Tab-separated table of C-alpha atoms and ligand atoms in Angstrom:
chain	number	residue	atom	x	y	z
A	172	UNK	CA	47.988	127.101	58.215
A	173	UNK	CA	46.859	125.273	55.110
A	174	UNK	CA	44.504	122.518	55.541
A	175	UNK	CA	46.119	119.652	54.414
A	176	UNK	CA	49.333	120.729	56.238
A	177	UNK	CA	47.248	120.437	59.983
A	178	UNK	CA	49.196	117.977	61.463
A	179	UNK	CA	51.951	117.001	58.997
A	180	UNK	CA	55.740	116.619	59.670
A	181	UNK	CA	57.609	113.980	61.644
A	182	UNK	CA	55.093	114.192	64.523
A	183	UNK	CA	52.450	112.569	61.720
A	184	UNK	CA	51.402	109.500	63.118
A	185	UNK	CA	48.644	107.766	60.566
A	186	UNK	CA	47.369	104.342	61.068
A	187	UNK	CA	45.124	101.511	59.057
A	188	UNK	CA	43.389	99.350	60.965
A	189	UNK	CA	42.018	96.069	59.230
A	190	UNK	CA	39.678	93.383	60.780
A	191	UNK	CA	40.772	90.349	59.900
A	192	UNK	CA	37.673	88.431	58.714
A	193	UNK	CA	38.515	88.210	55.144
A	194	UNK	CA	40.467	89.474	52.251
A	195	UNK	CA	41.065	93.310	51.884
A	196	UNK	CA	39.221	93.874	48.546
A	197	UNK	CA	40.147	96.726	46.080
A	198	UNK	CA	38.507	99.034	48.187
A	199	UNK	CA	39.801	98.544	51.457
A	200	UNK	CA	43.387	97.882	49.732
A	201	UNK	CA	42.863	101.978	48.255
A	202	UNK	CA	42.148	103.255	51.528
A	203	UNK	CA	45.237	101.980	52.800
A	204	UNK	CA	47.388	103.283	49.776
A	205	UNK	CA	45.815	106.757	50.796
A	206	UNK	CA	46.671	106.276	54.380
A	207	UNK	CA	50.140	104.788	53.894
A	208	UNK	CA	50.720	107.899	51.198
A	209	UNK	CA	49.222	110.705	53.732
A	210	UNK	CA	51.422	109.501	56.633
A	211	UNK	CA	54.528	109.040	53.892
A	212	UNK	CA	54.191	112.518	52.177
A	213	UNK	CA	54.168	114.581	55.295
A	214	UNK	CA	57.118	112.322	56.273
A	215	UNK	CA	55.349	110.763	59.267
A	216	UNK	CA	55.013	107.212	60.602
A	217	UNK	CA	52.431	105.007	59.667
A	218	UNK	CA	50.919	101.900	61.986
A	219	UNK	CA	49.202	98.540	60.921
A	220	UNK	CA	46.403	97.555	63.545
A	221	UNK	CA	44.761	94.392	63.555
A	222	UNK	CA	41.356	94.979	64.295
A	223	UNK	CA	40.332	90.822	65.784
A	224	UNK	CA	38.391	92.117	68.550
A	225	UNK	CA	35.390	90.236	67.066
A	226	UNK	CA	37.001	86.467	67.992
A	227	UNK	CA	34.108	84.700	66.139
A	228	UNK	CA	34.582	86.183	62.677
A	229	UNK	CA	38.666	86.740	62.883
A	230	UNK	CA	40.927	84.368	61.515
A	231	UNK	CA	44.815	84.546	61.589
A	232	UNK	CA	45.164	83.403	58.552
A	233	UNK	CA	43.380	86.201	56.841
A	234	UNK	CA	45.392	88.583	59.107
A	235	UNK	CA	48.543	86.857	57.615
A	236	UNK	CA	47.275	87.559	53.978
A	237	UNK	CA	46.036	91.189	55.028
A	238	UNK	CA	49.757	92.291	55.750
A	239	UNK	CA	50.960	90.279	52.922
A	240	UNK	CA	48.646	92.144	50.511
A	241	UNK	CA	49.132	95.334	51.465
A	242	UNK	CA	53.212	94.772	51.266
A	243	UNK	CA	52.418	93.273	48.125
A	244	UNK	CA	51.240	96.599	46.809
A	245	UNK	CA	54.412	98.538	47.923
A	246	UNK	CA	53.058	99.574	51.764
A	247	UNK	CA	55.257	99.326	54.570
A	248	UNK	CA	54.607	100.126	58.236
A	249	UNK	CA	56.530	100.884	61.178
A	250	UNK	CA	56.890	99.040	63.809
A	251	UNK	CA	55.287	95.073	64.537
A	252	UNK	CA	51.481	95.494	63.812
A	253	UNK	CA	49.395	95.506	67.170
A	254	UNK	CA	46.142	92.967	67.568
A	255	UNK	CA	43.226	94.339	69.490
A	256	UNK	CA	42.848	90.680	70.970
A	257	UNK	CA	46.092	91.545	72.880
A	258	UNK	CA	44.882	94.533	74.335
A	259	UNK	CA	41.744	94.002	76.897
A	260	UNK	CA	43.955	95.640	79.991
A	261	UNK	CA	44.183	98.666	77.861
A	262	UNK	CA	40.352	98.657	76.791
A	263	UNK	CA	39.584	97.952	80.727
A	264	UNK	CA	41.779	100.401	82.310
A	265	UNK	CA	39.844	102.884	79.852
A	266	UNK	CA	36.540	101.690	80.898
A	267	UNK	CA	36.987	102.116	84.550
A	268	UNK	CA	37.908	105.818	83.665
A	269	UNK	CA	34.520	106.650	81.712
A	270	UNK	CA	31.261	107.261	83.342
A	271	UNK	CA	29.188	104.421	82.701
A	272	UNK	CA	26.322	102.342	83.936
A	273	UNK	CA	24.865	98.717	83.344
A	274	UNK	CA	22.218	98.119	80.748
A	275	UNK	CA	19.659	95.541	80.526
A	276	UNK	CA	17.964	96.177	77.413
A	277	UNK	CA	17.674	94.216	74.440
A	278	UNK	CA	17.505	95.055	71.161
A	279	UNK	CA	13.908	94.718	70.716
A	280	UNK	CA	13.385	96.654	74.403
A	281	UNK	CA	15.203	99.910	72.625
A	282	UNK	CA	12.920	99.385	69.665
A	283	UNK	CA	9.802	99.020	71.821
A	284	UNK	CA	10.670	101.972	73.783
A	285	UNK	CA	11.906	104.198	70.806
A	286	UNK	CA	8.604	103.606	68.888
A	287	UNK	CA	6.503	104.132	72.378
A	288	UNK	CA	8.737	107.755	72.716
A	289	UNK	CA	8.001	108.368	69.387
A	290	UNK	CA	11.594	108.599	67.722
A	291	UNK	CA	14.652	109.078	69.648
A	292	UNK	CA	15.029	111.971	72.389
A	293	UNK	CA	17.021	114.423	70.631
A	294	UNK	CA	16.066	112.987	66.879
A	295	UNK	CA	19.230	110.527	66.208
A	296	UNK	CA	18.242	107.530	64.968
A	297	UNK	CA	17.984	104.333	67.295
A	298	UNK	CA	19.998	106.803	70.329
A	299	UNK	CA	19.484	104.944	73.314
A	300	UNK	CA	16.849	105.944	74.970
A	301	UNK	CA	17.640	106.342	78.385
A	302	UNK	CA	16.029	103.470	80.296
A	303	UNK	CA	18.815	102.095	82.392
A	304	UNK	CA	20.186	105.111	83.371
A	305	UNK	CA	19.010	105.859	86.585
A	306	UNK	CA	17.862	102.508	87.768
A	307	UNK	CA	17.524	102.670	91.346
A	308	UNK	CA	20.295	100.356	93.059
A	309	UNK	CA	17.668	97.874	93.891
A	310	UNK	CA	16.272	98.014	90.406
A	311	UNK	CA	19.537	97.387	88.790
A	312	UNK	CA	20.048	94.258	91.266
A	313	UNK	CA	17.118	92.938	90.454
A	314	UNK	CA	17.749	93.127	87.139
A	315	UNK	CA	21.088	91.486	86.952
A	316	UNK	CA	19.832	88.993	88.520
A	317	UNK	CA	17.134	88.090	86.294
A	318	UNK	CA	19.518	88.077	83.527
A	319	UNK	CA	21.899	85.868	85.502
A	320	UNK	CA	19.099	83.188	85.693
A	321	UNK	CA	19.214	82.864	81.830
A	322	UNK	CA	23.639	82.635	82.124
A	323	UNK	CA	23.989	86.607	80.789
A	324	UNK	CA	24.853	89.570	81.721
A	325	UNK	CA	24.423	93.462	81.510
A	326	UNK	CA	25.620	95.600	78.723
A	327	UNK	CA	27.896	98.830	79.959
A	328	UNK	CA	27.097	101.960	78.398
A	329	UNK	CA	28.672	105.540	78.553
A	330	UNK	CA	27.070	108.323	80.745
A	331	UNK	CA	27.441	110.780	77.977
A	332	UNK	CA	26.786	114.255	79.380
A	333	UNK	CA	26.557	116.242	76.083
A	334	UNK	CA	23.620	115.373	73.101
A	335	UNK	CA	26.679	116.210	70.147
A	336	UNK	CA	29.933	116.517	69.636
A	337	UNK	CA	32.567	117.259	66.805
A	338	UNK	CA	35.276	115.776	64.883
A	339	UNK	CA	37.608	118.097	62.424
A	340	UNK	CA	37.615	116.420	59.078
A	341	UNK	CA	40.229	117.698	56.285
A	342	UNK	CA	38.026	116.671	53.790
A	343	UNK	CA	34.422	117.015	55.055
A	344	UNK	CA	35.321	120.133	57.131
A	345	UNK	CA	34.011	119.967	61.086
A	346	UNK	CA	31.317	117.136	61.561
A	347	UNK	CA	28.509	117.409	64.182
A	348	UNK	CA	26.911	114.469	65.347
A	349	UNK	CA	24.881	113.232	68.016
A	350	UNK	CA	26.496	111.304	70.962
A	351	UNK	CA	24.086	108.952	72.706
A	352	UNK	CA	24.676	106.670	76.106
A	353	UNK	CA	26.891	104.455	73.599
A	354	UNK	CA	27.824	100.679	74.344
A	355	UNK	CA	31.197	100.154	75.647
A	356	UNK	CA	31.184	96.772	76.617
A	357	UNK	CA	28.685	94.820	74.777
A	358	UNK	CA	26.431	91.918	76.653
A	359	UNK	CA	28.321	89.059	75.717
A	360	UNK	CA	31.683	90.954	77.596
A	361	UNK	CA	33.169	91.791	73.772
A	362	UNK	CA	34.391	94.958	73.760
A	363	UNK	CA	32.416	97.590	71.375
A	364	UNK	CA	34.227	99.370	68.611
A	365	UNK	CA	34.360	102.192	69.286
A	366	UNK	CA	35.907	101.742	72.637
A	367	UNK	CA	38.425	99.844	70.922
A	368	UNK	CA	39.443	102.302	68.614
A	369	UNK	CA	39.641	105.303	70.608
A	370	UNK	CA	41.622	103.404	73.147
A	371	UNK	CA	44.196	102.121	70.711
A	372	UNK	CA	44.749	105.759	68.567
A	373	UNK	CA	45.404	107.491	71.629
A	374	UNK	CA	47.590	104.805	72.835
A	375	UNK	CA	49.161	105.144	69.759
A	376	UNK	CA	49.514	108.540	69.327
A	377	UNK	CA	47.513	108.682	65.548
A	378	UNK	CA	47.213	111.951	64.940
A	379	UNK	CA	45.329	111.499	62.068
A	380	UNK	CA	42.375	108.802	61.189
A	381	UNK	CA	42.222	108.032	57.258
A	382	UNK	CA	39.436	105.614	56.636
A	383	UNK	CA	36.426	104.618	54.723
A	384	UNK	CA	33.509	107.440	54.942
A	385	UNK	CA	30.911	104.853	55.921
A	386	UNK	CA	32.825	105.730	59.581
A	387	UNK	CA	31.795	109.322	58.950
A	388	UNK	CA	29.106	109.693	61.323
A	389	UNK	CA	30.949	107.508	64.093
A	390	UNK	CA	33.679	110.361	64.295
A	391	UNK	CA	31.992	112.971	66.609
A	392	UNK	CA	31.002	110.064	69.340
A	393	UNK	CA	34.610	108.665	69.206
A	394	UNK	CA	36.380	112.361	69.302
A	395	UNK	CA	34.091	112.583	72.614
A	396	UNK	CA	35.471	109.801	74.432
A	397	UNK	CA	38.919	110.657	73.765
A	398	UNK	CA	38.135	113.951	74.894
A	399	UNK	CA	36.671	112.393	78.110
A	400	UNK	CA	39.311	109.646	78.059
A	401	UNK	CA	41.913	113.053	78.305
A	402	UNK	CA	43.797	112.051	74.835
A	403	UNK	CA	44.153	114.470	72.137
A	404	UNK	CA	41.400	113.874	69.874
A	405	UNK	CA	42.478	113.360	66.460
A	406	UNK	CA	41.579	114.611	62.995
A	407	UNK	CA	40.148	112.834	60.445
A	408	UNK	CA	40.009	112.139	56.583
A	409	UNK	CA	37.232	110.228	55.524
A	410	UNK	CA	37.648	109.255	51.828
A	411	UNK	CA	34.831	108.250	49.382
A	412	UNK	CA	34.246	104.266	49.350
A	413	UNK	CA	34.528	102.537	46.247
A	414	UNK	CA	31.069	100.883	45.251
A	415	UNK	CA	30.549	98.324	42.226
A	416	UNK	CA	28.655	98.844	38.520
A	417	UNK	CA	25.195	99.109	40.828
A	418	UNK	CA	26.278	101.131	43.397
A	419	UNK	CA	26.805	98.525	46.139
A	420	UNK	CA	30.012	99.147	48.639
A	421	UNK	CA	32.069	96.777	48.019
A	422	UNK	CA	32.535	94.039	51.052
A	423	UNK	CA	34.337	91.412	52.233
A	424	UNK	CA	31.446	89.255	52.696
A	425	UNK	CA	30.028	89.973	49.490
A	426	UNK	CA	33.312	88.044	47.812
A	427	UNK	CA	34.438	91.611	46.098
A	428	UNK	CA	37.575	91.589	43.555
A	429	UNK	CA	40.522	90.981	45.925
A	430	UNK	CA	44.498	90.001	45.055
A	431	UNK	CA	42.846	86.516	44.980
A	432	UNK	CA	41.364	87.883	41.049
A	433	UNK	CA	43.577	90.181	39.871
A	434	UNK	CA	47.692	90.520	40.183
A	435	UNK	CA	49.057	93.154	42.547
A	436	UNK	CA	50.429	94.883	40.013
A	437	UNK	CA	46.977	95.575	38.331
A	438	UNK	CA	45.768	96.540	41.953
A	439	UNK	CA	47.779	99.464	41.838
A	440	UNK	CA	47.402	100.558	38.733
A	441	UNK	CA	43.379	100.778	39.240
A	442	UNK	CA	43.882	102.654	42.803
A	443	UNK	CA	46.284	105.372	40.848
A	444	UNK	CA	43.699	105.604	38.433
A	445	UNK	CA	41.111	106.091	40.787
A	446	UNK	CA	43.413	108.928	41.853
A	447	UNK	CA	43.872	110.715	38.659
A	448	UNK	CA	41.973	113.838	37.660
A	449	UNK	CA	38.092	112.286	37.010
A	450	UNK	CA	39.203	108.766	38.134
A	451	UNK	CA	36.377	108.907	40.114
A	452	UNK	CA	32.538	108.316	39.500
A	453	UNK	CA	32.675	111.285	37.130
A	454	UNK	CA	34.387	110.420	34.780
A	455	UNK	CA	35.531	112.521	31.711
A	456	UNK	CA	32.871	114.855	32.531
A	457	UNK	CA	35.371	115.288	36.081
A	458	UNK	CA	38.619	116.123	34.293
A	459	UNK	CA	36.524	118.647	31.821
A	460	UNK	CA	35.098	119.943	34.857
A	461	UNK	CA	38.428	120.925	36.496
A	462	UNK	CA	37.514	118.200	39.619
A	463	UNK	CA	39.925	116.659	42.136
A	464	UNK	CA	42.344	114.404	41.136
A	465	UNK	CA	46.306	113.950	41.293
A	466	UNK	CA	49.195	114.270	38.462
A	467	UNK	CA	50.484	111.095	38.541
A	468	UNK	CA	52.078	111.448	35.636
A	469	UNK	CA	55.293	109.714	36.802
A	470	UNK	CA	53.871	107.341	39.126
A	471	UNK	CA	53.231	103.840	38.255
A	472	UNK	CA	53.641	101.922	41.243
A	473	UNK	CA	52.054	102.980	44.617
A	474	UNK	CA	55.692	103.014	46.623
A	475	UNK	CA	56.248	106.981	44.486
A	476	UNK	CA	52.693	107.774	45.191
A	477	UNK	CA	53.575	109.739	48.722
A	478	UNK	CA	55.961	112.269	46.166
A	479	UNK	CA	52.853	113.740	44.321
A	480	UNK	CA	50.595	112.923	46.959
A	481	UNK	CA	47.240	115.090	47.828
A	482	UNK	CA	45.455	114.855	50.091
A	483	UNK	CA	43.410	117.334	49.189
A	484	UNK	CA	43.089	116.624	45.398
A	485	UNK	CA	41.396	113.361	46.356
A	486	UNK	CA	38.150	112.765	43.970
A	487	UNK	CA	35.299	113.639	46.551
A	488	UNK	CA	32.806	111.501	44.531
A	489	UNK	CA	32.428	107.921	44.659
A	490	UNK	CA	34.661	105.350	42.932
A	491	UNK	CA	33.024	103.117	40.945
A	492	UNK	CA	35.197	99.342	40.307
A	493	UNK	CA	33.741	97.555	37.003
B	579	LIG	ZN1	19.053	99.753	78.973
């Protein structure tokens, strides 16, 4: 079976998944046209997930805008969009089936210990080292309780029982990474991300994850606990980031061009440039070269995109916004 074609068809389910704690700026808004055009092309569904389980930094009103945006630049979705802050009996029910144990550490206590071990124990950077695993019982009350005396509480971490895993990636081929005793449910009771995410693509049977390759790395640890979780683990397509004049990703915090600056209409026309033959980083040099890009000829609105769509033929290199 060809690459791209893993996957496609009616049983296609492909997903983005925003957090609401500002506007989508141009680069978040062209990861969702490649989503949206994936899931479209291979006549499949596509899902809208707001991602508010951070409470502090979420605001409805920049989930209202999200949605609005995206429609505004021809995507459509099925079905009502689903908010992570609506979903703790899921996350729970999933936590009671992993392994896990509490964890009193601190930041600065993994730090401490890291740079005492010498680097991590199998060489990823900042893994947990292993302290809290196998407190003794009366260890681990002890310990809750002194944290109790200053109003807080443990963190919950995975038992992982393997150093890697992998995630199949259309784009990046299979990924290796390490898997470490990863935080499920932080300190302060919020549930991690990556919890959250596995939890909510099984649940809603994505079949494929298209997102930002800045999540790259985080796909091998996440395939893992849907494998232990029992759900099919998904595949992946991790698409170059779009970075401004010096380099930087753009951000939400960092007040990046959004549909607040420029019209929807010029929004798309930039992200099916960005598409084209040496749209990205590359340049002319890209097209001369024979690199990835799309005939989009006759497209010049994103709503045809999914009729000449690639997913394949997307530039590998970084996009650069001006
Ligand atoms: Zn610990």
């Amino acid at each position: 079976m060809d690459e791209a074609d893993r996957g496609a068809g009616p049983a296609y389910v492909g997903r983005y998944a925003p957090s609401p704690t500002g506007h989508l700026h141009l680069g978040n808004l062209r990861t969702a046209a490649i989503a949206w055009a994936r899931a479209r092309s291979v006549g499949g569904r596509f899902l809208v997930r707001v991602e508010d389980i951070d409470r502090q930094r979420s605001r409805p009103e920049f989930e209202e805008q999200q949605l609005a945006d995206l429609a505004a630049i021809g995507l459509d979705w099925d079905g009502e969009p689903v908010r992570q802050s609506e979903r703790d009996s899921l996350y729970d029910d999933a936590l009671r089936r992993l392994p896990t144990f509490p964890c009193f550490c601190s930041r600065k206590d993994i730090q401490r210990e890291l740079a005492e071990m010498g680097g991590a124990p199998h060489g990823a950077p900042g893994a947990y080292p292993g302290t809290c695993r196998d407190l003794s019982e009366a260890a681990r009350a002890e310990k809750t309780a002194e944290l109790a005396a200053s109003g807080r509480g443990p963190s919950l971490r995975l038992r992982a029982d393997v150093r890697e895993w992998r995630a199949e990636d259309a784009l990046h081929g299979t990924i290796v990474d390490a898997v470490d005793d990863m935080v499920l449910r932080r300190a302060d009771g919020m549930w991690a991300y990556n919890l959250a995410v596995v939890v909510d693509d099984a649940d809603q049977g994505v079949t494929e994850i298209v997102r930002g390759d800045d999540l790259l790395s985080s796909a091998p640890r996440q395939a893992y606990l849907a494998h232990l979780l029992g759900a099919p683990e998904p595949t992946y397509a991790h698409v170059p980031l779009v970075v401004n004049g010096e380099g930087r990703r753009l951000a939400k915090r960092d007040g990046d061009v959004t549909l607040r600056d420029i019209s929807a209409g010029e929004a798309q026309r930039w992200i099916l440039d960005s598409l084209r033959a040496g749209g990205g980083a590359g340049g002319e040099d890209a097209v001369a070269e024979g690199l990835m890009g799309m005939d989009l000829s006759d497209v010049d609105r994103i709503a045809d995109l999914p009729e000449v769509f690639d997913l394949m033929a997307i530039p590998r290199e970084q996009v650069v916004f001006r």
